[in-house]
Amino acid sequence: MTPHDMLEVAYAEARKGLAAGGIPIGAALFSADGVLLGSGHNRRVQHDDPSVHAETDAFRNAGRQRDYRKTIMVTTLSPCWYCSGLVRQFNIGAVLIGESQTFIGGHDWLAEHGVDVTVLDDERCVTMMTEFIAANPELWNEDIGVAE
Amino acid sequence: MTPHDMLEVAYAEARKGLAAGGIPIGAALFSADGVLLGSGHNRRVQHDDPSVHAETDAFRNAGRQRDYRKTIMVTTLSPCWYCSGLVRQFNIGAVLIGESQTFIGGHDWLAEHGVDVTVLDDERCVTMMTEFIAANPELWNEDIGVAE
Protein backbone atom coordinates (compact mmCIF):
# COMPACT_ATOMS: atom_id res chain seq x y z
CA MET A 1 0.00 0.00 0.00
CA THR A 2 1.49 3.34 -1.02
CA PRO A 3 0.36 6.56 0.64
CA HIS A 4 -1.66 7.30 -2.50
CA ASP A 5 -3.37 3.91 -2.33
CA MET A 6 -4.34 4.63 1.26
CA LEU A 7 -5.61 8.09 0.35
CA GLU A 8 -7.73 6.46 -2.35
CA VAL A 9 -9.70 4.63 0.34
CA ALA A 10 -10.33 7.86 2.25
CA TYR A 11 -11.21 9.69 -0.96
CA ALA A 12 -13.75 7.01 -1.91
CA GLU A 13 -15.34 7.45 1.52
CA ALA A 14 -15.55 11.21 0.99
CA ARG A 15 -17.24 10.69 -2.40
CA LYS A 16 -19.70 8.30 -0.77
CA GLY A 17 -20.56 10.98 1.78
CA LEU A 18 -20.96 13.59 -0.93
CA ALA A 19 -23.24 11.32 -2.96
CA ALA A 20 -25.45 10.90 0.11
CA GLY A 21 -25.76 14.68 0.55
CA GLY A 22 -23.16 14.87 3.28
CA ILE A 23 -19.93 16.73 3.96
CA PRO A 24 -17.23 15.18 1.73
CA ILE A 25 -14.52 14.23 4.15
CA GLY A 26 -13.34 10.64 4.35
CA ALA A 27 -10.80 8.78 6.44
CA ALA A 28 -9.35 5.33 7.02
CA LEU A 29 -7.23 3.68 9.69
CA PHE A 30 -4.54 1.26 8.53
CA SER A 31 -2.15 -1.03 10.34
CA ALA A 32 1.59 -0.54 9.77
CA ASP A 33 1.58 -3.26 7.10
CA GLY A 34 -1.25 -1.67 5.16
CA VAL A 35 -4.23 -3.67 6.41
CA LEU A 36 -7.40 -1.59 6.46
CA LEU A 37 -8.75 -1.57 10.02
CA GLY A 38 -11.71 0.72 9.38
CA SER A 39 -12.86 3.53 7.13
CA GLY A 40 -15.61 6.11 7.31
CA HIS A 41 -16.86 9.57 6.49
CA ASN A 42 -18.46 12.59 8.06
CA ARG A 43 -22.04 11.84 9.21
CA ARG A 44 -23.31 15.24 10.35
CA VAL A 45 -25.98 15.48 7.68
CA GLN A 46 -26.80 11.81 7.15
CA HIS A 47 -27.20 10.95 10.86
CA ASP A 48 -27.85 14.47 12.13
CA ASP A 49 -24.86 13.73 14.33
CA PRO A 50 -22.31 16.48 14.97
CA SER A 51 -19.93 14.11 16.76
CA VAL A 52 -19.03 11.96 13.76
CA HIS A 53 -16.25 13.43 11.71
CA ALA A 54 -14.52 11.28 9.10
CA GLU A 55 -11.66 10.34 11.41
CA THR A 56 -14.05 9.51 14.27
CA ASP A 57 -16.04 7.27 11.94
CA ALA A 58 -12.95 5.44 10.72
CA PHE A 59 -11.70 5.08 14.30
CA ARG A 60 -15.08 3.70 15.41
CA ASN A 61 -15.31 1.31 12.52
CA ALA A 62 -11.86 -0.06 13.36
CA GLY A 63 -13.34 -1.32 16.62
CA ARG A 64 -11.55 -1.55 19.94
CA GLN A 65 -7.80 -1.76 19.39
CA ARG A 66 -5.25 -2.25 22.13
CA ASP A 67 -2.38 -0.31 20.58
CA TYR A 68 -2.54 2.44 17.95
CA ARG A 69 1.12 3.41 17.94
CA LYS A 70 1.87 1.77 14.60
CA THR A 71 -1.41 2.66 12.93
CA ILE A 72 -1.82 5.26 10.20
CA MET A 73 -4.82 7.58 10.02
CA VAL A 74 -5.46 8.71 6.46
CA THR A 75 -7.84 11.60 5.90
CA THR A 76 -8.79 13.69 2.88
CA LEU A 77 -8.49 16.94 4.89
CA SER A 78 -6.25 18.31 7.63
CA PRO A 79 -7.77 16.99 10.89
CA CYS A 80 -9.64 19.56 12.99
CA TRP A 81 -8.78 19.94 16.70
CA TYR A 82 -11.37 17.33 17.64
CA CYS A 83 -9.81 14.76 15.33
CA SER A 84 -6.26 15.86 16.14
CA GLY A 85 -7.10 15.32 19.80
CA LEU A 86 -8.25 11.80 18.93
CA VAL A 87 -4.92 11.07 17.24
CA ARG A 88 -2.94 12.43 20.18
CA GLN A 89 -4.93 10.70 22.93
CA PHE A 90 -4.74 7.29 21.30
CA ASN A 91 -1.13 7.68 20.18
CA ILE A 92 -1.88 7.02 16.52
CA GLY A 93 1.59 6.96 15.02
CA ALA A 94 1.10 8.59 11.64
CA VAL A 95 -1.35 10.86 9.85
CA LEU A 96 -1.54 11.04 6.08
CA ILE A 97 -3.48 14.07 4.81
CA GLY A 98 -4.98 14.62 1.38
CA GLU A 99 -4.82 18.39 1.56
CA SER A 100 -4.55 21.32 3.97
CA GLN A 101 -5.30 24.18 1.59
CA THR A 102 -9.01 24.56 2.31
CA PHE A 103 -8.70 24.03 6.09
CA ILE A 104 -5.90 23.69 8.62
CA GLY A 105 -6.59 21.90 11.87
CA GLY A 106 -4.06 20.59 14.36
CA HIS A 107 -1.61 18.71 12.17
CA ASP A 108 1.39 20.92 13.01
CA TRP A 109 0.61 20.41 16.70
CA LEU A 110 0.54 16.65 16.14
CA ALA A 111 3.90 16.78 14.38
CA GLU A 112 5.32 18.72 17.35
CA HIS A 113 4.12 15.90 19.59
CA GLY A 114 5.88 13.20 17.61
CA VAL A 115 3.22 12.11 15.12
CA ASP A 116 4.57 11.36 11.64
CA VAL A 117 2.53 13.82 9.53
CA THR A 118 2.49 13.88 5.72
CA VAL A 119 0.45 16.23 3.55
CA LEU A 120 -0.01 14.90 0.01
CA ASP A 121 -1.44 18.06 -1.60
CA ASP A 122 -3.85 15.98 -3.63
CA GLU A 123 -5.59 18.12 -6.24
CA ARG A 124 -8.81 16.10 -6.30
CA CYS A 125 -9.19 16.57 -2.55
CA VAL A 126 -8.62 20.32 -2.91
CA THR A 127 -11.17 20.61 -5.71
CA MET A 128 -13.76 18.53 -3.85
CA MET A 129 -13.59 20.66 -0.70
CA THR A 130 -13.30 23.97 -2.54
CA GLU A 131 -16.48 23.24 -4.47
CA PHE A 132 -18.29 21.94 -1.42
CA ILE A 133 -17.42 24.94 0.77
CA ALA A 134 -18.41 27.41 -1.97
CA ALA A 135 -21.79 25.72 -2.37
CA ASN A 136 -22.46 25.07 1.35
CA PRO A 137 -20.76 27.72 3.48
CA GLU A 138 -23.24 27.48 6.38
CA LEU A 139 -23.01 23.73 6.65
CA TRP A 140 -19.26 23.88 6.47
CA ASN A 141 -19.06 26.50 9.20
CA GLU A 142 -21.36 24.43 11.37
CA ASP A 143 -19.07 21.44 10.98
CA ILE A 144 -15.98 23.31 12.13
CA GLY A 145 -17.72 25.29 14.88
CA VAL A 146 -17.61 28.72 13.24
CA ALA A 147 -20.65 30.64 14.46
CA GLU A 148 -22.43 33.24 12.27
CA MET B 1 -28.31 25.84 38.24
CA THR B 2 -25.16 25.99 40.35
CA PRO B 3 -21.95 24.31 39.16
CA HIS B 4 -22.67 21.54 41.67
CA ASP B 5 -26.17 21.04 40.26
CA MET B 6 -24.68 20.68 36.81
CA LEU B 7 -22.06 18.24 38.02
CA GLU B 8 -24.86 16.21 39.58
CA VAL B 9 -26.24 15.53 36.09
CA ALA B 10 -22.84 14.36 34.83
CA TYR B 11 -22.31 12.28 37.97
CA ALA B 12 -25.68 10.55 37.54
CA GLU B 13 -24.63 9.69 33.96
CA ALA B 14 -21.35 8.23 35.22
CA ARG B 15 -23.22 6.10 37.76
CA LYS B 16 -25.56 4.90 35.02
CA GLY B 17 -22.54 3.84 32.96
CA LEU B 18 -21.00 2.06 35.95
CA ALA B 19 -24.26 0.21 36.69
CA ALA B 20 -24.27 -1.03 33.08
CA GLY B 21 -20.73 -2.39 33.40
CA GLY B 22 -19.12 0.57 31.67
CA ILE B 23 -16.42 3.11 32.39
CA PRO B 24 -17.87 5.60 34.91
CA ILE B 25 -17.40 8.95 33.24
CA GLY B 26 -20.39 11.18 32.62
CA ALA B 27 -20.89 14.55 31.00
CA ALA B 28 -23.57 17.09 30.13
CA LEU B 29 -23.81 20.14 27.90
CA PHE B 30 -25.75 23.14 29.23
CA SER B 31 -26.77 26.45 27.74
CA ALA B 32 -25.59 29.63 29.47
CA ASP B 33 -28.89 29.88 31.36
CA GLY B 34 -28.66 26.33 32.68
CA VAL B 35 -30.86 24.47 30.22
CA LEU B 36 -29.68 20.90 29.71
CA LEU B 37 -28.94 20.43 26.00
CA GLY B 38 -27.72 16.85 26.23
CA SER B 39 -26.05 14.42 28.61
CA GLY B 40 -24.27 11.12 28.21
CA HIS B 41 -21.60 8.72 29.35
CA ASN B 42 -18.71 6.66 28.08
CA ARG B 43 -19.93 3.81 25.81
CA ARG B 44 -16.75 1.83 25.12
CA VAL B 45 -17.95 -1.30 26.88
CA GLN B 46 -21.71 -1.04 26.33
CA HIS B 47 -21.53 -0.34 22.59
CA ASP B 48 -18.04 -1.74 21.97
CA ASP B 49 -17.38 1.74 20.62
CA PRO B 50 -14.03 3.39 21.37
CA SER B 51 -15.15 6.72 19.89
CA VAL B 52 -17.79 7.56 22.47
CA HIS B 53 -16.35 9.22 25.52
CA ALA B 54 -18.69 10.92 27.98
CA GLU B 55 -18.21 14.37 26.45
CA THR B 56 -18.72 13.04 22.91
CA ASP B 57 -21.93 11.36 24.01
CA ALA B 58 -23.26 14.54 25.66
CA PHE B 59 -22.25 16.59 22.60
CA ARG B 60 -24.00 14.13 20.28
CA ASN B 61 -27.12 14.00 22.39
CA ALA B 62 -27.33 17.80 22.32
CA GLY B 63 -27.92 17.54 18.56
CA ARG B 64 -26.71 19.99 15.96
CA GLN B 65 -26.16 23.40 17.51
CA ARG B 66 -25.19 26.49 15.59
CA ASP B 67 -23.17 28.24 18.29
CA TYR B 68 -21.44 26.67 21.29
CA ARG B 69 -19.68 29.77 22.59
CA LYS B 70 -21.97 30.23 25.57
CA THR B 71 -22.42 26.56 26.36
CA ILE B 72 -20.91 24.78 29.34
CA MET B 73 -19.52 21.24 29.15
CA VAL B 74 -19.67 19.53 32.52
CA THR B 75 -17.72 16.32 32.98
CA THR B 76 -16.91 14.13 35.96
CA LEU B 77 -13.24 13.86 34.89
CA SER B 78 -10.63 16.10 33.27
CA PRO B 79 -11.27 15.80 29.52
CA CYS B 80 -8.74 13.75 27.57
CA TRP B 81 -7.09 15.22 24.46
CA TYR B 82 -9.84 13.84 22.25
CA CYS B 83 -12.54 15.58 24.30
CA SER B 84 -10.43 18.70 24.82
CA GLY B 85 -10.07 18.90 21.05
CA LEU B 86 -13.85 18.72 20.75
CA VAL B 87 -14.22 21.66 23.14
CA ARG B 88 -11.64 23.71 21.28
CA GLN B 89 -12.89 22.99 17.76
CA PHE B 90 -16.49 23.86 18.59
CA ASN B 91 -15.60 26.84 20.77
CA ILE B 92 -17.44 25.57 23.81
CA GLY B 93 -17.11 28.48 26.22
CA ALA B 94 -16.70 26.79 29.57
CA VAL B 95 -15.71 23.42 31.02
CA LEU B 96 -16.67 22.37 34.51
CA ILE B 97 -14.71 19.36 35.79
CA GLY B 98 -15.57 17.04 38.68
CA GLU B 99 -11.99 16.07 39.35
CA SER B 100 -8.52 15.96 37.83
CA GLN B 101 -6.72 13.87 40.47
CA THR B 102 -7.05 10.47 38.81
CA PHE B 103 -6.37 11.74 35.25
CA ILE B 104 -5.28 14.99 33.63
CA GLY B 105 -6.16 15.61 30.00
CA GLY B 106 -6.04 18.91 28.15
CA HIS B 107 -7.82 21.25 30.51
CA ASP B 108 -4.83 23.55 31.06
CA TRP B 109 -4.41 23.78 27.29
CA LEU B 110 -8.06 24.76 26.97
CA ALA B 111 -7.65 27.46 29.61
CA GLU B 112 -4.65 28.81 27.68
CA HIS B 113 -6.91 29.06 24.64
CA GLY B 114 -9.56 31.09 26.41
CA VAL B 115 -11.92 28.41 27.71
CA ASP B 116 -13.31 29.13 31.19
CA VAL B 117 -12.13 26.03 33.09
CA THR B 118 -13.20 25.13 36.64
CA VAL B 119 -12.15 22.05 38.59
CA LEU B 120 -14.51 21.26 41.45
CA ASP B 121 -12.39 18.61 43.23
CA ASP B 122 -15.48 16.57 43.96
CA GLU B 123 -14.68 13.74 46.36
CA ARG B 124 -17.35 11.38 45.03
CA CYS B 125 -15.89 11.68 41.54
CA VAL B 126 -12.39 11.00 42.85
CA THR B 127 -13.54 7.92 44.77
CA MET B 128 -15.56 6.59 41.83
CA MET B 129 -12.62 6.78 39.42
CA THR B 130 -10.01 5.62 41.94
CA GLU B 131 -12.01 2.48 42.66
CA PHE B 132 -12.76 1.87 38.99
CA ILE B 133 -9.15 2.23 37.86
CA ALA B 134 -7.90 -0.04 40.66
CA ALA B 135 -10.38 -2.74 39.69
CA ASN B 136 -10.07 -2.36 35.88
CA PRO B 137 -6.59 -1.14 34.99
CA GLU B 138 -6.56 -2.72 31.50
CA LEU B 139 -9.91 -1.30 30.49
CA TRP B 140 -8.91 2.11 31.78
CA ASN B 141 -5.63 2.07 29.87
CA GLU B 142 -7.48 1.03 26.73
CA ASP B 143 -9.82 4.01 27.11
CA ILE B 144 -7.00 6.53 27.35
CA GLY B 145 -4.79 4.93 24.71
CA VAL B 146 -2.08 3.61 27.00
CA ALA B 147 -0.66 0.46 25.40
CA GLU B 148 0.68 -2.46 27.49
Coordinates of C-alpha atoms in Angstrom, one line a residue:
Chain A
M1 CA 0.0 0.0 0.0
T2 CA 1.5 3.3 -1.0
P3 CA 0.4 6.6 0.6
H4 CA -1.7 7.3 -2.5
D5 CA -3.4 3.9 -2.3
M6 CA -4.3 4.6 1.3
L7 CA -5.6 8.1 0.3
E8 CA -7.7 6.5 -2.3
V9 CA -9.7 4.6 0.3
A10 CA -10.3 7.9 2.3
Y11 CA -11.2 9.7 -1.0
A12 CA -13.7 7.0 -1.9
E13 CA -15.3 7.4 1.5
A14 CA -15.6 11.2 1.0
R15 CA -17.2 10.7 -2.4
K16 CA -19.7 8.3 -0.8
G17 CA -20.6 11.0 1.8
L18 CA -21.0 13.6 -0.9
A19 CA -23.2 11.3 -3.0
A20 CA -25.4 10.9 0.1
G21 CA -25.8 14.7 0.5
G22 CA -23.2 14.9 3.3
I23 CA -19.9 16.7 4.0
P24 CA -17.2 15.2 1.7
I25 CA -14.5 14.2 4.1
G26 CA -13.3 10.6 4.3
A27 CA -10.8 8.8 6.4
A28 CA -9.4 5.3 7.0
L29 CA -7.2 3.7 9.7
F30 CA -4.5 1.3 8.5
S31 CA -2.1 -1.0 10.3
A32 CA 1.6 -0.5 9.8
D33 CA 1.6 -3.3 7.1
G34 CA -1.3 -1.7 5.2
V35 CA -4.2 -3.7 6.4
L36 CA -7.4 -1.6 6.5
L37 CA -8.7 -1.6 10.0
G38 CA -11.7 0.7 9.4
S39 CA -12.9 3.5 7.1
G40 CA -15.6 6.1 7.3
H41 CA -16.9 9.6 6.5
N42 CA -18.5 12.6 8.1
R43 CA -22.0 11.8 9.2
R44 CA -23.3 15.2 10.3
V45 CA -26.0 15.5 7.7
Q46 CA -26.8 11.8 7.2
H47 CA -27.2 11.0 10.9
D48 CA -27.9 14.5 12.1
D49 CA -24.9 13.7 14.3
P50 CA -22.3 16.5 15.0
S51 CA -19.9 14.1 16.8
V52 CA -19.0 12.0 13.8
H53 CA -16.3 13.4 11.7
A54 CA -14.5 11.3 9.1
E55 CA -11.7 10.3 11.4
T56 CA -14.0 9.5 14.3
D57 CA -16.0 7.3 11.9
A58 CA -12.9 5.4 10.7
F59 CA -11.7 5.1 14.3
R60 CA -15.1 3.7 15.4
N61 CA -15.3 1.3 12.5
A62 CA -11.9 -0.1 13.4
G63 CA -13.3 -1.3 16.6
R64 CA -11.5 -1.5 19.9
Q65 CA -7.8 -1.8 19.4
R66 CA -5.3 -2.2 22.1
D67 CA -2.4 -0.3 20.6
Y68 CA -2.5 2.4 18.0
R69 CA 1.1 3.4 17.9
K70 CA 1.9 1.8 14.6
T71 CA -1.4 2.7 12.9
I72 CA -1.8 5.3 10.2
M73 CA -4.8 7.6 10.0
V74 CA -5.5 8.7 6.5
T75 CA -7.8 11.6 5.9
T76 CA -8.8 13.7 2.9
L77 CA -8.5 16.9 4.9
S78 CA -6.2 18.3 7.6
P79 CA -7.8 17.0 10.9
C80 CA -9.6 19.6 13.0
W81 CA -8.8 19.9 16.7
Y82 CA -11.4 17.3 17.6
C83 CA -9.8 14.8 15.3
S84 CA -6.3 15.9 16.1
G85 CA -7.1 15.3 19.8
L86 CA -8.3 11.8 18.9
V87 CA -4.9 11.1 17.2
R88 CA -2.9 12.4 20.2
Q89 CA -4.9 10.7 22.9
F90 CA -4.7 7.3 21.3
N91 CA -1.1 7.7 20.2
I92 CA -1.9 7.0 16.5
G93 CA 1.6 7.0 15.0
A94 CA 1.1 8.6 11.6
V95 CA -1.4 10.9 9.9
L96 CA -1.5 11.0 6.1
I97 CA -3.5 14.1 4.8
G98 CA -5.0 14.6 1.4
E99 CA -4.8 18.4 1.6
S100 CA -4.6 21.3 4.0
Q101 CA -5.3 24.2 1.6
T102 CA -9.0 24.6 2.3
F103 CA -8.7 24.0 6.1
I104 CA -5.9 23.7 8.6
G105 CA -6.6 21.9 11.9
G106 CA -4.1 20.6 14.4
H107 CA -1.6 18.7 12.2
D108 CA 1.4 20.9 13.0
W109 CA 0.6 20.4 16.7
L110 CA 0.5 16.6 16.1
A111 CA 3.9 16.8 14.4
E112 CA 5.3 18.7 17.4
H113 CA 4.1 15.9 19.6
G114 CA 5.9 13.2 17.6
V115 CA 3.2 12.1 15.1
D116 CA 4.6 11.4 11.6
V117 CA 2.5 13.8 9.5
T118 CA 2.5 13.9 5.7
V119 CA 0.5 16.2 3.5
L120 CA 0.0 14.9 0.0
D121 CA -1.4 18.1 -1.6
D122 CA -3.9 16.0 -3.6
E123 CA -5.6 18.1 -6.2
R124 CA -8.8 16.1 -6.3
C125 CA -9.2 16.6 -2.6
V126 CA -8.6 20.3 -2.9
T127 CA -11.2 20.6 -5.7
M128 CA -13.8 18.5 -3.9
M129 CA -13.6 20.7 -0.7
T130 CA -13.3 24.0 -2.5
E131 CA -16.5 23.2 -4.5
F132 CA -18.3 21.9 -1.4
I133 CA -17.4 24.9 0.8
A134 CA -18.4 27.4 -2.0
A135 CA -21.8 25.7 -2.4
N136 CA -22.5 25.1 1.4
P137 CA -20.8 27.7 3.5
E138 CA -23.2 27.5 6.4
L139 CA -23.0 23.7 6.7
W140 CA -19.3 23.9 6.5
N141 CA -19.1 26.5 9.2
E142 CA -21.4 24.4 11.4
D143 CA -19.1 21.4 11.0
I144 CA -16.0 23.3 12.1
G145 CA -17.7 25.3 14.9
V146 CA -17.6 28.7 13.2
A147 CA -20.7 30.6 14.5
E148 CA -22.4 33.2 12.3
Chain B
M1 CA -28.3 25.8 38.2
T2 CA -25.2 26.0 40.3
P3 CA -22.0 24.3 39.2
H4 CA -22.7 21.5 41.7
D5 CA -26.2 21.0 40.3
M6 CA -24.7 20.7 36.8
L7 CA -22.1 18.2 38.0
E8 CA -24.9 16.2 39.6
V9 CA -26.2 15.5 36.1
A10 CA -22.8 14.4 34.8
Y11 CA -22.3 12.3 38.0
A12 CA -25.7 10.6 37.5
E13 CA -24.6 9.7 34.0
A14 CA -21.4 8.2 35.2
R15 CA -23.2 6.1 37.8
K16 CA -25.6 4.9 35.0
G17 CA -22.5 3.8 33.0
L18 CA -21.0 2.1 35.9
A19 CA -24.3 0.2 36.7
A20 CA -24.3 -1.0 33.1
G21 CA -20.7 -2.4 33.4
G22 CA -19.1 0.6 31.7
I23 CA -16.4 3.1 32.4
P24 CA -17.9 5.6 34.9
I25 CA -17.4 8.9 33.2
G26 CA -20.4 11.2 32.6
A27 CA -20.9 14.6 31.0
A28 CA -23.6 17.1 30.1
L29 CA -23.8 20.1 27.9
F30 CA -25.8 23.1 29.2
S31 CA -26.8 26.5 27.7
A32 CA -25.6 29.6 29.5
D33 CA -28.9 29.9 31.4
G34 CA -28.7 26.3 32.7
V35 CA -30.9 24.5 30.2
L36 CA -29.7 20.9 29.7
L37 CA -28.9 20.4 26.0
G38 CA -27.7 16.8 26.2
S39 CA -26.0 14.4 28.6
G40 CA -24.3 11.1 28.2
H41 CA -21.6 8.7 29.4
N42 CA -18.7 6.7 28.1
R43 CA -19.9 3.8 25.8
R44 CA -16.8 1.8 25.1
V45 CA -18.0 -1.3 26.9
Q46 CA -21.7 -1.0 26.3
H47 CA -21.5 -0.3 22.6
D48 CA -18.0 -1.7 22.0
D49 CA -17.4 1.7 20.6
P50 CA -14.0 3.4 21.4
S51 CA -15.2 6.7 19.9
V52 CA -17.8 7.6 22.5
H53 CA -16.4 9.2 25.5
A54 CA -18.7 10.9 28.0
E55 CA -18.2 14.4 26.4
T56 CA -18.7 13.0 22.9
D57 CA -21.9 11.4 24.0
A58 CA -23.3 14.5 25.7
F59 CA -22.2 16.6 22.6
R60 CA -24.0 14.1 20.3
N61 CA -27.1 14.0 22.4
A62 CA -27.3 17.8 22.3
G63 CA -27.9 17.5 18.6
R64 CA -26.7 20.0 16.0
Q65 CA -26.2 23.4 17.5
R66 CA -25.2 26.5 15.6
D67 CA -23.2 28.2 18.3
Y68 CA -21.4 26.7 21.3
R69 CA -19.7 29.8 22.6
K70 CA -22.0 30.2 25.6
T71 CA -22.4 26.6 26.4
I72 CA -20.9 24.8 29.3
M73 CA -19.5 21.2 29.2
V74 CA -19.7 19.5 32.5
T75 CA -17.7 16.3 33.0
T76 CA -16.9 14.1 36.0
L77 CA -13.2 13.9 34.9
S78 CA -10.6 16.1 33.3
P79 CA -11.3 15.8 29.5
C80 CA -8.7 13.8 27.6
W81 CA -7.1 15.2 24.5
Y82 CA -9.8 13.8 22.3
C83 CA -12.5 15.6 24.3
S84 CA -10.4 18.7 24.8
G85 CA -10.1 18.9 21.0
L86 CA -13.8 18.7 20.8
V87 CA -14.2 21.7 23.1
R88 CA -11.6 23.7 21.3
Q89 CA -12.9 23.0 17.8
F90 CA -16.5 23.9 18.6
N91 CA -15.6 26.8 20.8
I92 CA -17.4 25.6 23.8
G93 CA -17.1 28.5 26.2
A94 CA -16.7 26.8 29.6
V95 CA -15.7 23.4 31.0
L96 CA -16.7 22.4 34.5
I97 CA -14.7 19.4 35.8
G98 CA -15.6 17.0 38.7
E99 CA -12.0 16.1 39.3
S100 CA -8.5 16.0 37.8
Q101 CA -6.7 13.9 40.5
T102 CA -7.0 10.5 38.8
F103 CA -6.4 11.7 35.2
I104 CA -5.3 15.0 33.6
G105 CA -6.2 15.6 30.0
G106 CA -6.0 18.9 28.2
H107 CA -7.8 21.2 30.5
D108 CA -4.8 23.5 31.1
W109 CA -4.4 23.8 27.3
L110 CA -8.1 24.8 27.0
A111 CA -7.7 27.5 29.6
E112 CA -4.6 28.8 27.7
H113 CA -6.9 29.1 24.6
G114 CA -9.6 31.1 26.4
V115 CA -11.9 28.4 27.7
D116 CA -13.3 29.1 31.2
V117 CA -12.1 26.0 33.1
T118 CA -13.2 25.1 36.6
V119 CA -12.1 22.0 38.6
L120 CA -14.5 21.3 41.5
D121 CA -12.4 18.6 43.2
D122 CA -15.5 16.6 44.0
E123 CA -14.7 13.7 46.4
R124 CA -17.3 11.4 45.0
C125 CA -15.9 11.7 41.5
V126 CA -12.4 11.0 42.8
T127 CA -13.5 7.9 44.8
M128 CA -15.6 6.6 41.8
M129 CA -12.6 6.8 39.4
T130 CA -10.0 5.6 41.9
E131 CA -12.0 2.5 42.7
F132 CA -12.8 1.9 39.0
I133 CA -9.1 2.2 37.9
A134 CA -7.9 0.0 40.7
A135 CA -10.4 -2.7 39.7
N136 CA -10.1 -2.4 35.9
P137 CA -6.6 -1.1 35.0
E138 CA -6.6 -2.7 31.5
L139 CA -9.9 -1.3 30.5
W140 CA -8.9 2.1 31.8
N141 CA -5.6 2.1 29.9
E142 CA -7.5 1.0 26.7
D143 CA -9.8 4.0 27.1
I144 CA -7.0 6.5 27.4
G145 CA -4.8 4.9 24.7
V146 CA -2.1 3.6 27.0
A147 CA -0.7 0.5 25.4
E148 CA 0.7 -2.5 27.5

